[in-house]
mmCIF file of C-alpha atoms in Angstrom:
data_model
loop_
_atom_site.group_PDB
_atom_site.id
_atom_site.type_symbol
_atom_site.label_atom_id
_atom_site.label_comp_id
_atom_site.label_asym_id
_atom_site.label_seq_id
_atom_site.Cartn_x
_atom_site.Cartn_y
_atom_site.Cartn_z
ATOM 1 C CA UNK A 242 85.731 213.324 134.268
ATOM 2 C CA UNK A 243 82.326 211.728 133.909
ATOM 3 C CA UNK A 244 80.946 212.586 130.494
ATOM 4 C CA UNK A 245 83.835 214.830 129.458
ATOM 5 C CA UNK A 246 83.720 214.796 125.649
ATOM 6 C CA UNK A 247 86.973 213.985 123.877
ATOM 7 C CA UNK A 248 87.500 213.707 120.125
ATOM 8 C CA UNK A 249 90.583 211.699 119.133
ATOM 9 C CA UNK A 250 92.043 212.424 115.697
ATOM 10 C CA UNK A 251 94.747 210.064 114.442
ATOM 11 C CA UNK A 252 95.308 207.948 111.326
ATOM 12 C CA UNK A 253 96.819 205.087 113.379
ATOM 13 C CA UNK A 254 93.545 203.215 113.750
ATOM 14 C CA UNK A 255 94.670 200.525 116.218
ATOM 15 C CA UNK A 256 96.276 203.145 118.440
ATOM 16 C CA UNK A 257 93.461 205.647 118.491
ATOM 17 C CA UNK A 258 90.662 203.101 118.943
ATOM 18 C CA UNK A 259 92.458 201.426 121.838
ATOM 19 C CA UNK A 260 93.151 204.795 123.421
ATOM 20 C CA UNK A 261 89.461 205.699 123.068
ATOM 21 C CA UNK A 262 88.449 202.425 124.699
ATOM 22 C CA UNK A 263 90.745 203.079 127.658
ATOM 23 C CA UNK A 264 89.374 206.594 128.103
ATOM 24 C CA UNK A 265 85.802 205.254 127.874
ATOM 25 C CA UNK A 266 86.564 202.822 130.705
ATOM 26 C CA UNK A 267 87.564 205.852 132.789
ATOM 27 C CA UNK A 268 84.288 207.653 132.198
ATOM 28 C CA UNK A 269 85.130 209.894 129.234
ATOM 29 C CA UNK A 270 82.788 210.100 126.270
ATOM 30 C CA UNK A 271 85.015 209.655 123.230
ATOM 31 C CA UNK A 272 84.759 209.503 119.479
ATOM 32 C CA UNK A 273 87.374 208.953 116.831
ATOM 33 C CA UNK A 274 88.227 210.558 113.487
ATOM 34 C CA UNK A 275 90.839 208.775 111.390
ATOM 35 C CA UNK A 276 91.892 211.862 109.435
ATOM 36 C CA UNK A 277 91.703 215.640 109.512
ATOM 37 C CA UNK A 278 88.927 215.914 106.930
ATOM 38 C CA UNK A 279 86.653 213.637 108.960
ATOM 39 C CA UNK A 280 87.409 215.549 112.168
ATOM 40 C CA UNK A 281 86.382 218.850 110.560
ATOM 41 C CA UNK A 282 83.332 217.231 108.963
ATOM 42 C CA UNK A 283 81.881 215.958 112.253
ATOM 43 C CA UNK A 284 82.972 218.942 114.332
ATOM 44 C CA UNK A 285 79.775 221.059 113.877
ATOM 45 C CA UNK A 286 77.423 218.358 115.210
ATOM 46 C CA UNK A 287 79.878 216.814 117.697
ATOM 47 C CA UNK A 288 81.751 219.607 119.400
ATOM 48 C CA UNK A 289 84.045 218.064 122.024
ATOM 49 C CA UNK A 290 85.387 219.657 125.206
ATOM 50 C CA UNK A 291 88.885 218.523 124.277
ATOM 51 C CA UNK A 292 90.421 217.312 121.022
ATOM 52 C CA UNK A 293 93.496 215.044 121.047
ATOM 53 C CA UNK A 294 95.131 215.579 117.667
ATOM 54 C CA UNK A 295 97.987 213.920 115.787
ATOM 55 C CA UNK A 296 100.156 216.169 113.600
ATOM 56 C CA UNK A 297 101.299 214.050 110.666
ATOM 57 C CA UNK A 298 98.317 212.572 108.856
ATOM 58 C CA UNK A 299 97.546 211.993 105.188
ATOM 59 C CA UNK A 300 95.453 214.794 103.698
ATOM 60 C CA UNK A 301 94.956 217.830 105.937
ATOM 61 C CA UNK A 302 97.733 217.748 108.507
ATOM 62 C CA UNK A 303 97.294 218.348 112.215
ATOM 63 C CA UNK A 304 98.452 221.976 112.219
ATOM 64 C CA UNK A 305 95.860 222.874 109.565
ATOM 65 C CA UNK A 306 93.147 221.006 111.498
ATOM 66 C CA UNK A 307 94.168 222.941 114.612
ATOM 67 C CA UNK A 308 94.007 226.249 112.733
ATOM 68 C CA UNK A 309 90.484 225.515 111.401
ATOM 69 C CA UNK A 310 89.176 224.154 114.729
ATOM 70 C CA UNK A 311 90.342 227.294 116.540
ATOM 71 C CA UNK A 312 88.557 229.402 113.915
ATOM 72 C CA UNK A 313 85.282 227.458 113.933
ATOM 73 C CA UNK A 314 85.061 226.399 117.593
ATOM 74 C CA UNK A 315 87.616 228.333 119.651
ATOM 75 C CA UNK A 316 86.260 226.916 122.911
ATOM 76 C CA UNK A 317 87.604 223.454 122.006
ATOM 77 C CA UNK A 318 90.898 222.798 123.772
ATOM 78 C CA UNK A 319 93.327 220.966 121.513
ATOM 79 C CA UNK A 320 96.084 218.689 122.792
ATOM 80 C CA UNK A 321 98.671 217.644 120.224
ATOM 81 C CA UNK A 322 99.762 214.014 120.606
ATOM 82 C CA UNK A 323 102.409 213.078 118.075
ATOM 83 C CA UNK A 324 105.355 210.799 117.437
ATOM 84 C CA UNK A 325 106.839 213.387 115.070
ATOM 85 C CA UNK A 326 107.751 216.021 117.571
ATOM 86 C CA UNK A 327 110.207 218.575 116.248
ATOM 87 C CA UNK A 328 110.712 221.741 118.256
ATOM 88 C CA UNK A 329 109.457 223.760 115.269
ATOM 89 C CA UNK A 330 106.174 221.803 115.184
ATOM 90 C CA UNK A 331 105.750 222.287 118.907
ATOM 91 C CA UNK A 332 106.218 226.037 118.658
ATOM 92 C CA UNK A 333 103.869 226.277 115.672
ATOM 93 C CA UNK A 334 101.172 224.262 117.452
ATOM 94 C CA UNK A 335 101.353 226.360 120.611
ATOM 95 C CA UNK A 336 101.309 229.543 118.547
ATOM 96 C CA UNK A 337 98.126 228.356 116.822
ATOM 97 C CA UNK A 338 96.464 227.873 120.198
ATOM 98 C CA UNK A 339 97.166 224.235 121.129
ATOM 99 C CA UNK A 340 96.850 223.698 124.871
ATOM 100 C CA UNK A 341 99.739 221.245 125.115
ATOM 101 C CA UNK A 342 102.126 219.310 122.874
ATOM 102 C CA UNK A 343 102.718 215.708 123.989
ATOM 103 C CA UNK A 344 104.923 212.972 122.577
ATOM 104 C CA UNK A 345 103.705 209.509 121.625
ATOM 105 C CA UNK A 346 103.630 207.022 123.258
ATOM 106 C CA UNK A 347 102.002 208.717 126.247
ATOM 107 C CA UNK A 348 101.479 207.529 129.781
ATOM 108 C CA UNK A 349 97.703 207.274 130.438
ATOM 109 C CA UNK A 350 97.919 209.179 133.728
ATOM 110 C CA UNK A 351 99.715 212.071 131.997
ATOM 111 C CA UNK A 352 97.161 212.172 129.189
ATOM 112 C CA UNK A 353 94.211 212.189 131.586
ATOM 113 C CA UNK A 354 95.806 214.863 133.740
ATOM 114 C CA UNK A 355 96.427 216.993 130.632
ATOM 115 C CA UNK A 356 92.847 216.514 129.387
ATOM 116 C CA UNK A 357 91.525 217.591 132.792
ATOM 117 C CA UNK A 358 93.746 220.668 132.847
ATOM 118 C CA UNK A 359 92.776 221.530 129.285
ATOM 119 C CA UNK A 360 89.089 221.273 130.180
ATOM 120 C CA UNK A 361 89.656 223.491 133.210
ATOM 121 C CA UNK A 362 91.743 225.851 131.057
ATOM 122 C CA UNK A 363 94.684 225.568 133.416
ATOM 123 C CA UNK A 364 98.084 225.361 131.779
ATOM 124 C CA UNK A 365 100.960 223.599 133.504
ATOM 125 C CA UNK A 366 102.802 226.898 133.935
ATOM 126 C CA UNK A 367 99.913 228.685 135.648
ATOM 127 C CA UNK A 368 99.290 225.618 137.829
ATOM 128 C CA UNK A 369 102.946 225.656 138.929
ATOM 129 C CA UNK A 370 102.811 229.401 139.513
ATOM 130 C CA UNK A 371 99.698 228.899 141.661
ATOM 131 C CA UNK A 372 101.462 226.235 143.731
ATOM 132 C CA UNK A 373 104.511 228.425 144.304
ATOM 133 C CA UNK A 374 102.443 231.372 145.581
ATOM 134 C CA UNK B 94 133.805 213.013 97.730
ATOM 135 C CA UNK B 95 132.811 214.818 100.903
ATOM 136 C CA UNK B 96 129.744 216.241 99.224
ATOM 137 C CA UNK B 97 128.696 212.736 98.147
ATOM 138 C CA UNK B 98 129.395 211.446 101.678
ATOM 139 C CA UNK B 99 127.248 214.217 103.146
ATOM 140 C CA UNK B 100 124.374 213.464 100.790
ATOM 141 C CA UNK B 101 124.627 209.724 101.499
ATOM 142 C CA UNK B 102 124.606 210.342 105.245
ATOM 143 C CA UNK B 103 121.624 212.686 104.859
ATOM 144 C CA UNK B 104 119.776 210.065 102.784
ATOM 145 C CA UNK B 105 120.348 207.282 105.307
ATOM 146 C CA UNK B 106 119.481 209.673 108.136
ATOM 147 C CA UNK B 107 116.232 210.722 106.498
ATOM 148 C CA UNK B 108 115.077 207.144 105.896
ATOM 149 C CA UNK B 109 116.104 206.048 109.391
ATOM 150 C CA UNK B 110 114.341 209.019 110.993
ATOM 151 C CA UNK B 111 111.136 208.103 109.146
ATOM 152 C CA UNK B 112 111.366 204.495 110.303
ATOM 153 C CA UNK B 113 111.977 205.495 113.926
ATOM 154 C CA UNK B 114 108.763 207.530 113.813
ATOM 155 C CA UNK B 115 106.937 204.433 112.630
ATOM 156 C CA UNK B 116 108.598 202.373 115.358
ATOM 157 C CA UNK B 117 107.223 204.840 117.889
ATOM 158 C CA UNK B 118 103.754 204.324 116.476
ATOM 159 C CA UNK B 119 104.183 200.538 116.784
ATOM 160 C CA UNK B 120 105.340 200.924 120.380
ATOM 161 C CA UNK B 121 102.431 203.241 121.135
ATOM 162 C CA UNK B 122 99.984 200.594 119.885
ATOM 163 C CA UNK B 123 101.658 197.852 121.967
ATOM 164 C CA UNK B 124 101.645 200.106 125.010
ATOM 165 C CA UNK B 125 97.973 201.030 124.699
ATOM 166 C CA UNK B 126 96.950 197.433 123.972
ATOM 167 C CA UNK B 127 98.851 196.188 127.027
ATOM 168 C CA UNK B 128 97.300 198.999 129.059
ATOM 169 C CA UNK B 129 93.830 198.008 127.876
ATOM 170 C CA UNK B 130 94.474 194.396 128.923
ATOM 171 C CA UNK B 131 95.470 195.651 132.381
ATOM 172 C CA UNK B 132 92.340 197.807 132.531
ATOM 173 C CA UNK B 133 90.137 194.840 131.637
ATOM 174 C CA UNK B 134 91.910 192.609 134.141
ATOM 175 C CA UNK B 135 91.400 195.146 136.905
ATOM 176 C CA UNK B 136 87.660 195.081 136.106
ATOM 177 C CA UNK B 137 87.430 191.281 136.679
ATOM 178 C CA UNK B 138 88.142 191.533 140.408
ATOM 179 C CA UNK B 139 90.754 189.697 142.481
ATOM 180 C CA UNK B 140 89.322 186.181 142.135
ATOM 181 C CA UNK B 141 87.996 186.272 138.608
ATOM 182 C CA UNK B 142 91.175 185.179 136.846
ATOM 183 C CA UNK B 143 93.219 182.156 138.021
ATOM 184 C CA UNK B 144 96.584 183.248 136.568
ATOM 185 C CA UNK B 145 96.273 186.888 137.530
ATOM 186 C CA UNK B 146 99.709 187.254 139.151
ATOM 187 C CA UNK B 147 101.597 185.707 136.211
ATOM 188 C CA UNK B 148 99.555 187.737 133.791
ATOM 189 C CA UNK B 149 100.311 190.996 135.603
ATOM 190 C CA UNK B 150 104.000 190.100 135.712
ATOM 191 C CA UNK B 151 104.060 189.450 131.973
ATOM 192 C CA UNK B 152 102.246 192.739 131.333
ATOM 193 C CA UNK B 153 104.862 194.515 133.448
ATOM 194 C CA UNK B 154 107.586 193.001 131.252
ATOM 195 C CA UNK B 155 105.828 194.214 128.113
ATOM 196 C CA UNK B 156 105.507 197.733 129.524
ATOM 197 C CA UNK B 157 109.165 197.818 130.609
ATOM 198 C CA UNK B 158 110.360 196.645 127.199
ATOM 199 C CA UNK B 159 108.131 199.201 125.483
ATOM 200 C CA UNK B 160 109.792 201.916 127.593
ATOM 201 C CA UNK B 161 113.182 200.558 126.530
ATOM 202 C CA UNK B 162 112.094 200.556 122.905
ATOM 203 C CA UNK B 163 110.849 204.136 123.170
ATOM 204 C CA UNK B 164 114.157 205.270 124.619
ATOM 205 C CA UNK B 165 116.133 203.496 121.889
ATOM 206 C CA UNK B 166 113.847 204.846 119.140
ATOM 207 C CA UNK B 167 114.210 208.376 120.476
ATOM 208 C CA UNK B 168 118.023 208.089 120.542
ATOM 209 C CA UNK B 169 118.127 206.484 117.114
ATOM 210 C CA UNK B 170 115.887 209.254 115.808
ATOM 211 C CA UNK B 171 118.307 211.894 117.124
ATOM 212 C CA UNK B 172 121.229 210.038 115.549
ATOM 213 C CA UNK B 173 119.329 209.866 112.257
ATOM 214 C CA UNK B 174 118.782 213.620 112.358
ATOM 215 C CA UNK B 175 122.526 214.244 112.955
ATOM 216 C CA UNK B 176 123.373 214.628 109.250
ATOM 217 C CA UNK B 177 120.568 217.194 108.753
ATOM 218 C CA UNK B 178 123.139 219.952 109.168
ATOM 219 C CA UNK B 179 126.823 219.279 108.346
ATOM 220 C CA UNK B 180 127.696 221.827 111.051
ATOM 221 C CA UNK B 181 125.575 222.558 114.103
ATOM 222 C CA UNK B 182 125.787 223.672 117.710
ATOM 223 C CA UNK B 183 125.425 220.564 119.865
ATOM 224 C CA UNK B 184 125.288 219.998 123.605
ATOM 225 C CA UNK B 185 128.046 217.510 124.415
ATOM 226 C CA UNK B 186 126.019 216.266 127.405
ATOM 227 C CA UNK B 187 123.272 215.040 125.094
ATOM 228 C CA UNK B 188 125.775 213.621 122.632
ATOM 229 C CA UNK B 189 127.637 211.499 125.196
ATOM 230 C CA UNK B 190 124.387 210.314 126.819
ATOM 231 C CA UNK B 191 123.128 209.274 123.420
ATOM 232 C CA UNK B 192 126.366 207.517 122.512
ATOM 233 C CA UNK B 193 126.435 205.632 125.837
ATOM 234 C CA UNK B 194 123.006 204.226 125.045
ATOM 235 C CA UNK B 195 123.539 203.517 121.342
ATOM 236 C CA UNK B 196 126.913 201.840 121.885
ATOM 237 C CA UNK B 197 125.727 199.877 124.921
ATOM 238 C CA UNK B 198 125.142 196.677 122.986
ATOM 239 C CA UNK B 199 128.609 196.727 121.350
ATOM 240 C CA UNK B 200 130.174 197.322 124.757
ATOM 241 C CA UNK B 201 128.150 194.546 126.384
ATOM 242 C CA UNK B 202 129.448 192.044 123.806
ATOM 243 C CA UNK B 203 132.936 192.967 125.057
ATOM 244 C CA UNK B 204 131.900 192.607 128.680
ATOM 245 C CA UNK B 205 132.146 196.378 129.189
ATOM 246 C CA UNK B 206 129.651 198.668 130.975
ATOM 247 C CA UNK B 207 129.153 202.151 129.602
ATOM 248 C CA UNK B 208 128.231 205.174 131.692
ATOM 249 C CA UNK B 209 127.654 208.790 130.713
ATOM 250 C CA UNK B 210 128.628 211.513 133.178
ATOM 251 C CA UNK B 211 127.247 214.780 131.763
ATOM 252 C CA UNK B 212 128.240 218.180 133.117
ATOM 253 C CA UNK B 213 125.520 219.916 135.200
ATOM 254 C CA UNK B 214 125.398 222.749 132.666
ATOM 255 C CA UNK B 215 125.019 222.557 128.879
ATOM 256 C CA UNK B 216 128.426 222.426 127.161
ATOM 257 C CA UNK B 217 127.955 223.612 123.587
ATOM 258 C CA UNK B 218 130.269 223.032 120.667
ATOM 259 C CA UNK B 219 129.891 224.170 117.080
ATOM 260 C CA UNK B 220 130.925 221.165 115.039
ATOM 261 C CA UNK B 221 129.924 218.279 112.795
ATOM 262 C CA UNK B 222 127.398 216.243 114.849
ATOM 263 C CA UNK B 223 128.098 213.083 112.848
ATOM 264 C CA UNK B 224 131.873 213.290 113.180
ATOM 265 C CA UNK B 225 131.790 213.946 116.920
ATOM 266 C CA UNK B 226 129.734 210.791 117.378
ATOM 267 C CA UNK B 227 132.125 208.869 115.125
ATOM 268 C CA UNK B 228 135.024 210.150 117.253
ATOM 269 C CA UNK B 229 133.365 209.025 120.481
ATOM 270 C CA UNK B 230 132.646 205.560 119.105
ATOM 271 C CA UNK B 231 136.207 205.220 117.750
ATOM 272 C CA UNK B 232 137.557 206.243 121.168
ATOM 273 C CA UNK B 233 135.340 203.732 122.952
ATOM 274 C CA UNK B 234 136.184 200.921 120.531
ATOM 275 C CA UNK B 235 139.920 201.538 120.792
ATOM 276 C CA UNK B 236 139.599 201.055 124.541
ATOM 277 C CA UNK B 237 137.156 198.186 124.915
ATOM 278 C CA UNK B 238 139.021 196.176 122.267
ATOM 279 C CA UNK B 239 141.991 196.301 124.654
ATOM 280 C CA UNK B 240 139.982 195.376 127.760
ATOM 281 C CA UNK B 241 140.240 191.596 127.614
ATOM 282 C CA UNK B 242 138.769 191.152 131.068
ATOM 283 C CA UNK B 243 135.886 193.575 130.564
ATOM 284 C CA UNK B 244 135.207 196.397 133.024
ATOM 285 C CA UNK B 245 133.625 199.822 132.811
ATOM 286 C CA UNK B 246 134.113 202.944 130.704
ATOM 287 C CA UNK B 247 132.743 206.403 131.487
ATOM 288 C CA UNK B 248 132.176 209.278 129.072
ATOM 289 C CA UNK B 249 132.680 212.337 131.218
ATOM 290 C CA UNK B 250 131.943 215.906 130.042
ATOM 291 C CA UNK B 251 133.601 218.920 131.632
ATOM 292 C CA UNK B 252 134.592 222.517 130.963
ATOM 293 C CA UNK B 253 138.268 223.492 131.089
ATOM 294 C CA UNK B 254 138.523 227.250 130.657
ATOM 295 C CA UNK B 255 137.146 228.068 127.213
ATOM 296 C CA UNK B 256 137.359 224.454 126.117
ATOM 297 C CA UNK B 257 134.883 221.621 126.292
ATOM 298 C CA UNK B 258 136.295 218.251 127.236
ATOM 299 C CA UNK B 259 135.128 214.684 126.916
ATOM 300 C CA UNK B 260 137.127 212.112 128.843
ATOM 301 C CA UNK B 261 136.714 208.447 127.943
ATOM 302 C CA UNK B 262 138.095 206.778 131.006
ATOM 303 C CA UNK B 263 138.383 203.385 132.635
ATOM 304 C CA UNK B 264 136.285 202.937 135.765
ATOM 305 C CA UNK B 265 138.921 200.625 137.235
ATOM 306 C CA UNK B 266 142.644 201.013 136.617
ATOM 307 C CA UNK B 267 143.957 198.285 134.255
ATOM 308 C CA UNK B 268 146.261 195.685 135.797
ATOM 309 C CA UNK B 269 149.085 196.829 133.501
ATOM 310 C CA UNK B 270 148.470 200.479 132.568
ATOM 311 C CA UNK B 271 151.472 200.825 130.240
ATOM 312 C CA UNK B 272 150.572 197.712 128.265
ATOM 313 C CA UNK B 273 147.002 198.938 128.063
ATOM 314 C CA UNK B 274 148.098 202.334 126.716
ATOM 315 C CA UNK B 275 150.345 200.641 124.131
ATOM 316 C CA UNK B 276 147.526 198.410 122.995
ATOM 317 C CA UNK B 277 145.046 201.309 122.694
ATOM 318 C CA UNK B 278 147.601 203.462 120.840
ATOM 319 C CA UNK B 279 148.166 200.706 118.291
ATOM 320 C CA UNK B 280 144.442 200.189 117.646
ATOM 321 C CA UNK B 281 143.180 201.264 114.187
ATOM 322 C CA UNK B 282 140.286 203.058 115.916
ATOM 323 C CA UNK B 283 142.780 205.295 117.726
ATOM 324 C CA UNK B 284 144.198 206.348 114.346
ATOM 325 C CA UNK B 285 140.660 207.086 113.145
ATOM 326 C CA UNK B 286 140.013 209.104 116.311
ATOM 327 C CA UNK B 287 143.166 211.160 115.681
ATOM 328 C CA UNK B 288 142.116 211.874 112.095
ATOM 329 C CA UNK B 289 138.585 212.916 113.037
ATOM 330 C CA UNK B 290 139.786 215.184 115.859
ATOM 331 C CA UNK B 291 142.336 216.816 113.532
ATOM 332 C CA UNK B 292 139.589 217.334 110.957
ATOM 333 C CA UNK B 293 137.331 218.906 113.587
ATOM 334 C CA UNK B 294 140.074 221.157 114.916
ATOM 335 C CA UNK B 295 139.982 219.412 118.276
ATOM 336 C CA UNK B 296 142.791 218.160 120.497
ATOM 337 C CA UNK B 297 143.478 214.626 121.593
ATOM 338 C CA UNK B 298 145.757 213.223 124.256
ATOM 339 C CA UNK B 299 146.100 210.198 126.497
ATOM 340 C CA UNK B 300 145.726 210.770 130.221
ATOM 341 C CA UNK B 301 147.712 208.223 132.210
ATOM 342 C CA UNK B 302 146.149 209.259 135.528
ATOM 343 C CA UNK B 303 142.809 207.654 134.634
ATOM 344 C CA UNK B 304 143.918 205.601 131.614
ATOM 345 C CA UNK B 305 141.838 207.133 128.893
ATOM 346 C CA UNK B 306 141.409 209.556 126.004
ATOM 347 C CA UNK B 307 140.899 213.274 126.480
ATOM 348 C CA UNK B 308 139.081 215.013 123.620
ATOM 349 C CA UNK B 309 138.968 218.790 123.658
ATOM 350 C CA UNK B 310 136.961 221.219 121.562
ATOM 351 C CA UNK B 311 136.569 224.966 121.540
ATOM 352 C CA UNK B 312 133.385 225.740 123.473
ATOM 353 C CA UNK B 313 130.730 227.596 121.506
ATOM 354 C CA UNK B 314 129.948 231.083 122.771
ATOM 355 C CA UNK B 315 126.553 232.392 121.652
#
């Protein structure tokens, strides 16, 4: 994972900064945006490999950020990480091109494994299919 | 009156659902902060911290309680969303599992253990999600209030023909089954259970073979 670039977008400052610190310890290169507007503002000069994105934020919500990121930088893999996980939101996020939809709080091992798969472009389903062959 | 009741339930549900989301955020912060402390400790090496073992043990307790909090918040969130639709198709397995967890504290104060025994397959019923949960709690209360010596109760889901069944049964047979049945039948919660089941179009009877309530509903066919 050395140097893998991850942008974390969440308005819960304590949460997202601590999460970034833990990922940094594990060799990721992270940066944080505390709202959707800021994430879109810094995107052109700081294109990450993977974006970890909350859904419910003041201002532009996560689904709209996802839509705009996929339009401007489709190579960025977006993982939704939210505490507001309705089935409708999950379906909408996946339809808009999110790689995965995870619930907060998240186990660090699961998050890292998902970031790695997102970077490799390997979904859980295709990984399982590969194993069963 | 029912319309006002429905709106009141929806209001309380909406506020509670919002708060449970915030509780999840709080738990996420505690979890990540505890995780960061563990990360930093692991970077100090085995001899760098004199109280390492006690520290790790305390961190383990924090993590375990966070997991417990997450589970409770998730269940409370589902309960809060129950009034969203006055009628909905629910999976009785999820409903009894949720009730076993949410009512656990009330049961514990009575010295009673609660267990959920879901059916291996989804058992769907088209009904009022709030009222089914009220019925289950009334059934449980009517029984544990009559269990002076404590014990265990199991919420067991099964399919009987075209009907879905929830049995609320004693894990151990009471010392005096007839006295127990009399006491449960006289409980005000039993009366409430009867009224709710009648309102839902369900059936209710006492099963002497395992000393408990049998609640039956028409299974939903999609």
